[in-house]
Short mmCIF file of C-alpha atoms in Angstrom, two decimals:
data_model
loop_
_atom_site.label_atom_id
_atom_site.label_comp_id
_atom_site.label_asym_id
_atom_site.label_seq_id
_atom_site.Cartn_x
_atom_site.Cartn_y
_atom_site.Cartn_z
CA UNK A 192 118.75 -28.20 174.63
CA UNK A 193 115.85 -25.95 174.34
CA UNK A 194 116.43 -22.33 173.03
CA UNK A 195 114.02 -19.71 173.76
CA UNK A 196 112.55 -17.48 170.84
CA UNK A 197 113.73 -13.91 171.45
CA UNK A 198 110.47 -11.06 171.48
CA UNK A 199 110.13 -8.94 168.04
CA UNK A 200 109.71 -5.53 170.14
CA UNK A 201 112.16 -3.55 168.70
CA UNK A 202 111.09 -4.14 165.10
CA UNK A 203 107.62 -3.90 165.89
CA UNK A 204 108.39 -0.72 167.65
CA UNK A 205 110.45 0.63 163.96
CA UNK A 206 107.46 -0.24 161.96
CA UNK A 207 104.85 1.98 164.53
CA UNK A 208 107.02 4.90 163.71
CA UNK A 209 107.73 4.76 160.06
CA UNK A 210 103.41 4.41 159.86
CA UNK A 211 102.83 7.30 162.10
CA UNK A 212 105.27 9.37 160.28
CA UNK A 213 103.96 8.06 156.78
CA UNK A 214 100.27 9.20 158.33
CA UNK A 215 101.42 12.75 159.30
CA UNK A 216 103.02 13.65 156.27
CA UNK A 217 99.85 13.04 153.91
CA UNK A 218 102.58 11.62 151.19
CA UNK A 219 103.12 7.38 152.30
CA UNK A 220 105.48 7.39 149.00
CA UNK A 221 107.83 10.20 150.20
CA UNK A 222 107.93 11.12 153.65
CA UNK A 223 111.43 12.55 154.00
CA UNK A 224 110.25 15.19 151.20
CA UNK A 225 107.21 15.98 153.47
CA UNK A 226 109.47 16.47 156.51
CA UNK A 227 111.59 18.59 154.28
CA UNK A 228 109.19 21.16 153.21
CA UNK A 229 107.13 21.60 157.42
CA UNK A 230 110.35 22.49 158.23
CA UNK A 231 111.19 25.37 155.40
CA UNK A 232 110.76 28.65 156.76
CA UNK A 233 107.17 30.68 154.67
CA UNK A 234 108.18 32.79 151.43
CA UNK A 235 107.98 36.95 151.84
CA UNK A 236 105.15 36.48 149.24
CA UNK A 237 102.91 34.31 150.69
CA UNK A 238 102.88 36.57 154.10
CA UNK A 239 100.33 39.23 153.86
CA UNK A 240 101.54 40.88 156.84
CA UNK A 241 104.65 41.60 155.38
CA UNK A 242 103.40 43.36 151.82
CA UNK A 243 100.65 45.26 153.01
CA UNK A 244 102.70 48.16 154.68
CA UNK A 245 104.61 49.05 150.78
CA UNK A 246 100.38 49.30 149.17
CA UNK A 247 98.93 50.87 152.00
CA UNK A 248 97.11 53.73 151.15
CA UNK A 249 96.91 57.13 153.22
CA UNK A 250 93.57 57.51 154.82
CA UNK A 251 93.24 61.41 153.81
CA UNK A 252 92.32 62.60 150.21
CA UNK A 253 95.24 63.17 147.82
CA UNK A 254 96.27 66.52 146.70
CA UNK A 255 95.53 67.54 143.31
CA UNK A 256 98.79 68.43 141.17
CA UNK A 257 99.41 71.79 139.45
CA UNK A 258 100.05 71.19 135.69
CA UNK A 259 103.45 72.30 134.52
CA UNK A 260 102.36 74.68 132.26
CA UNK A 261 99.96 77.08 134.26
CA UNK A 262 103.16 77.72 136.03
CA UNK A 263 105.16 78.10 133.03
CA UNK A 264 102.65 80.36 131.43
CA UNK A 265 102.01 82.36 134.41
CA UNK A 266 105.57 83.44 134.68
CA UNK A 267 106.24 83.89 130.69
CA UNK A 268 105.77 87.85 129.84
CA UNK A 269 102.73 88.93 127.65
CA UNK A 270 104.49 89.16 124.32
CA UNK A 271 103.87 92.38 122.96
CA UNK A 272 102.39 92.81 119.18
CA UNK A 273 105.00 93.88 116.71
CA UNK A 274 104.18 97.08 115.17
CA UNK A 275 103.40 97.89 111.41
CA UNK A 276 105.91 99.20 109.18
CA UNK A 277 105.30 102.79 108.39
CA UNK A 278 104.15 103.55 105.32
CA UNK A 279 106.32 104.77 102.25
CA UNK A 280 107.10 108.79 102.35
CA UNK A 281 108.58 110.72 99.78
CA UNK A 282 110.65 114.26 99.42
CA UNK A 283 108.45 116.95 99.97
CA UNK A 284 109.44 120.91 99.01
CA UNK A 285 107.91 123.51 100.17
CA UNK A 286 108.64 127.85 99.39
CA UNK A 287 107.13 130.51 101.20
CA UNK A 288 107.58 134.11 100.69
CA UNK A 289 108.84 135.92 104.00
CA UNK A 290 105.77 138.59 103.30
CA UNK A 291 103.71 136.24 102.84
CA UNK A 292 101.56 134.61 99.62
CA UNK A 293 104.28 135.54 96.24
CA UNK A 294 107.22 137.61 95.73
CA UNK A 295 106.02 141.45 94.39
CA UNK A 296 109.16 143.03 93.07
CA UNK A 297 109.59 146.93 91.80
CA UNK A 298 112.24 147.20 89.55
CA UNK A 299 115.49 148.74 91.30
CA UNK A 300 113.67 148.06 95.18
CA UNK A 301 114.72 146.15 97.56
CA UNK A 302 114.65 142.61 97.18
CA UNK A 303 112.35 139.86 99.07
CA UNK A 304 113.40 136.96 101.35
CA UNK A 305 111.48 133.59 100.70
CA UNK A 306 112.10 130.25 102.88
CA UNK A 307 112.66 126.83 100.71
CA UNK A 308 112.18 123.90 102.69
CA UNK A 309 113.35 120.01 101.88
CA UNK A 310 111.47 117.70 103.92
CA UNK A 311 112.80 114.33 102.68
CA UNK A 312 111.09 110.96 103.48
CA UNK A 313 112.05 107.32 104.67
CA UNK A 314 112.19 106.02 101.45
CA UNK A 315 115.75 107.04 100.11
CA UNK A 316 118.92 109.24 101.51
CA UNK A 317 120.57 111.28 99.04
CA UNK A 318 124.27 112.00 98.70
CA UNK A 319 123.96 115.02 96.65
CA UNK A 320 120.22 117.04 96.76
CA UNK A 321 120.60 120.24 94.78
CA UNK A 322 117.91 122.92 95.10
CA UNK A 323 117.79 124.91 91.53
CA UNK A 324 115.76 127.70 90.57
CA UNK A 325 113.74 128.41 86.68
CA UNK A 326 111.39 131.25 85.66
CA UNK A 327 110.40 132.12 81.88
CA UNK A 328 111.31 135.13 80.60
CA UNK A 329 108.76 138.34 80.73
CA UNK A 330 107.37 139.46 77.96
CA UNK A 331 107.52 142.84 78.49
CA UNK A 332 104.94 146.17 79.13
CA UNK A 333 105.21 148.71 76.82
CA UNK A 334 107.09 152.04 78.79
CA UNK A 335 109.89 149.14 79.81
CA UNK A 336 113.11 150.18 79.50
CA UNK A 337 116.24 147.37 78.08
CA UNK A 338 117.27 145.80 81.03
CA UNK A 339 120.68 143.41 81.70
CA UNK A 340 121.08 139.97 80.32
CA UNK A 341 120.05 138.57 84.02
CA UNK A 342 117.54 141.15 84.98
CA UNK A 343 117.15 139.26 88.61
CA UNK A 344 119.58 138.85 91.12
CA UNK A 345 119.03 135.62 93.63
CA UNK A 346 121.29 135.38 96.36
CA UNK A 347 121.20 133.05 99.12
CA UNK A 348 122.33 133.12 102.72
CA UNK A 349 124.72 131.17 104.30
CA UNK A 350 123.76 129.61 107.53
CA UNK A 351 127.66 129.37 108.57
CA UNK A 352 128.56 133.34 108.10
CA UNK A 353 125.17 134.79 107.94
CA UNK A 354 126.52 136.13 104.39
CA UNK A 355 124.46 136.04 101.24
CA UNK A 356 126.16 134.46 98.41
CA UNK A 357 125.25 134.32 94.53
CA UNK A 358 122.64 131.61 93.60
CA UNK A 359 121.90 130.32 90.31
CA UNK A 360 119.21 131.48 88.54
CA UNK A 361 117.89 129.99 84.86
CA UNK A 362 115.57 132.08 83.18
CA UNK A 363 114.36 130.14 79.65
CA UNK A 364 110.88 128.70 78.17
CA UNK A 365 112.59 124.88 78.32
CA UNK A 366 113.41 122.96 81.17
CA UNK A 367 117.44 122.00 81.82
CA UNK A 368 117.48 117.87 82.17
CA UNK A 369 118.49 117.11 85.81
CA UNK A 370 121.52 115.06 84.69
CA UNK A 371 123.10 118.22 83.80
CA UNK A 372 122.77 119.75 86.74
CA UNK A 373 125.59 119.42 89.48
CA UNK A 374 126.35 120.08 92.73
CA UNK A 375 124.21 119.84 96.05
CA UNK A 376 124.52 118.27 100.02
CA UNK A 377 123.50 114.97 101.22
CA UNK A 378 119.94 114.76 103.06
CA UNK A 379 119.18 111.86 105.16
CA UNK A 380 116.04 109.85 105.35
CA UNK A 381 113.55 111.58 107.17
CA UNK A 382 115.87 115.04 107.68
CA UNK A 383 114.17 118.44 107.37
CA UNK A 384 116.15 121.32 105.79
CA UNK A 385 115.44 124.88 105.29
CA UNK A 386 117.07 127.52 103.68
CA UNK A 387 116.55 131.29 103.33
CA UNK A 388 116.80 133.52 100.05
CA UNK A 389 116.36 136.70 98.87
CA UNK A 390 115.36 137.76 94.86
CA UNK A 391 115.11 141.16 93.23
CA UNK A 392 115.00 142.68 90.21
CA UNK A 393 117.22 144.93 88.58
CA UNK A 394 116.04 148.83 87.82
CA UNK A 395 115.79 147.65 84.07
CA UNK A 396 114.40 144.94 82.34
CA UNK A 397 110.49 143.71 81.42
CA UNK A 398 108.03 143.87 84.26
CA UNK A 399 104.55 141.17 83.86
CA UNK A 400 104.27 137.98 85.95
CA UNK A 401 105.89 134.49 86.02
CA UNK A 402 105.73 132.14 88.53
CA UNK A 403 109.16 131.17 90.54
CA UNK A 404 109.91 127.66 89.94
CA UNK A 405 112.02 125.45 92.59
CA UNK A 406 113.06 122.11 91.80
CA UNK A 407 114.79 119.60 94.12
CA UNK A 408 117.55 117.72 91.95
CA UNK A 409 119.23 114.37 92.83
CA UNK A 410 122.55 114.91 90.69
CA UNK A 411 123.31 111.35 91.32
CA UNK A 412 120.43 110.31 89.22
CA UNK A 413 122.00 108.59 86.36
CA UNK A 414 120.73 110.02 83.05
CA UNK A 415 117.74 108.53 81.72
CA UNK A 416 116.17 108.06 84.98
CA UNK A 417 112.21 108.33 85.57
CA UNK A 418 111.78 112.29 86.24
CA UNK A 419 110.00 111.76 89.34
CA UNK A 420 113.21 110.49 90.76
CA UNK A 421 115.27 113.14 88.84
CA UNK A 422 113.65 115.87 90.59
CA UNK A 423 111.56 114.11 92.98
CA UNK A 424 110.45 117.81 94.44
CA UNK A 425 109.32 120.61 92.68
CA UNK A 426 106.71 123.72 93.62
CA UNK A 427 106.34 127.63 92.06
CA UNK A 428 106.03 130.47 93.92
CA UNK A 429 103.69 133.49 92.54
CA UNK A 430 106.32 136.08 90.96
CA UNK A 431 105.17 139.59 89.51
CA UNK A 432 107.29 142.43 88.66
CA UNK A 433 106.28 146.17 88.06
CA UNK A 434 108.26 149.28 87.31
CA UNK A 435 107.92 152.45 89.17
CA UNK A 436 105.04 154.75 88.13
#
């Protein structure tokens, strides 16, 4: 019996496809690999349409920025210079006579007013400031008749009552130490005081010329302390006395 030989087409037809396949893919050794990556869909990065809208630059000309501190500085306020300490002061003590230039007395007149005034300084307040008063005794004229032991009478007037009161007057050649003396009102820094007084002499005693020392006093002062801080004012007012001719 005679068998016919069956036609090869369908495994001729297999082995046109796997070549065409093998040709299209560029890669004979690994075609399913090549079929793999046609079909992956492209990466964000390798699109350029889809990057260049987020580096796209505006057309128009950028606007220039305004530094931080121009601002700051602008608003700040000028700072003003700080002023220079004042310089030092000290007490200052001035007398006047109410008449004018010194104190001319007649023995048994009426007696002169005179103005003391305390201007103190910056430099120190003082608890207790005593004003004290010192003339050397007169040595006489001939034709003078024996007068008292205190052959002038200082008074001063209260500023509270308008009264005048007693005030202490030392009449000797040698100066009394300031820590002896006691007394006196507290003067602040910078305060001005003035006081009035009136002197006159007795219708005895010497007559001749001797100026009318003031001193201011700090009674505080301990003793042994420099003399310009002691007294730290002191001034002399022209004094004469005459009898009547």
């Amino acid at each position: 019996m005679h068998v016919r030989p069956r036609p090869l087409i369908v495994p001729a037809v297999l082995a046109a496809l796997v070549a065409a396949l093998t040709a299209c893919s560029g890669h004979p050794d690994r075609p399913a690999a090549a079929a793999r990556s046609a079909s992956a869909p492209p990466s964000a990065s390798a699109s350029p349409s889809a990057t260049a809208p987020a580096t796209a630059t505006p057309s128009g000309p950028a606007p220039t920025p305004t530094p931080a501190t121009a601002s700051a500085s602008s608003a700040a306020p000028a700072r003003t210079p700080a002023a220079a300490p004042a310089p030092a002061t000290r007490l200052a003590l001035t007398a006047a006579a109410a008449t004018g230039g010194g104190l001319k007395l007649v023995r048994g007149g009426p007696a002169q007013e005179f103005t003391v005034t305390v201007h103190n300084g910056n430099s120190q307040a003082y608890g207790h400031l005593l004003v004290a008063f010192q003339m050397e005794p007169l040595t006489g004229e001939p034709g003078d008749l024996p007068g008292p032991a205190t052959p002038f009478v200082l008074e001063r007037r209260d500023p509270a009552t308008g009264a005048w009161r007693a005030a202490d007057l030392r009449i000797a050649a040698d100066a009394k130490p300031a820590h002896l003396h006691t007394g006196g009102t507290a003067l602040a820094r910078d305060a001005v005081r003035t006081e009035r007084y009136r002197l006159r002499a007795t219708a005895t005693g010497p007559t001749g010329s001797s100026p009318l020392m003031v001193y201011a006093i700090d009674t505080d002062a301990a003793e042994g302390t420099r003399a310009d801080f002691e007294h730290p004012g002191h001034v002399s007012l022209p004094l004469t006395t005459r009898r009547v001719l």
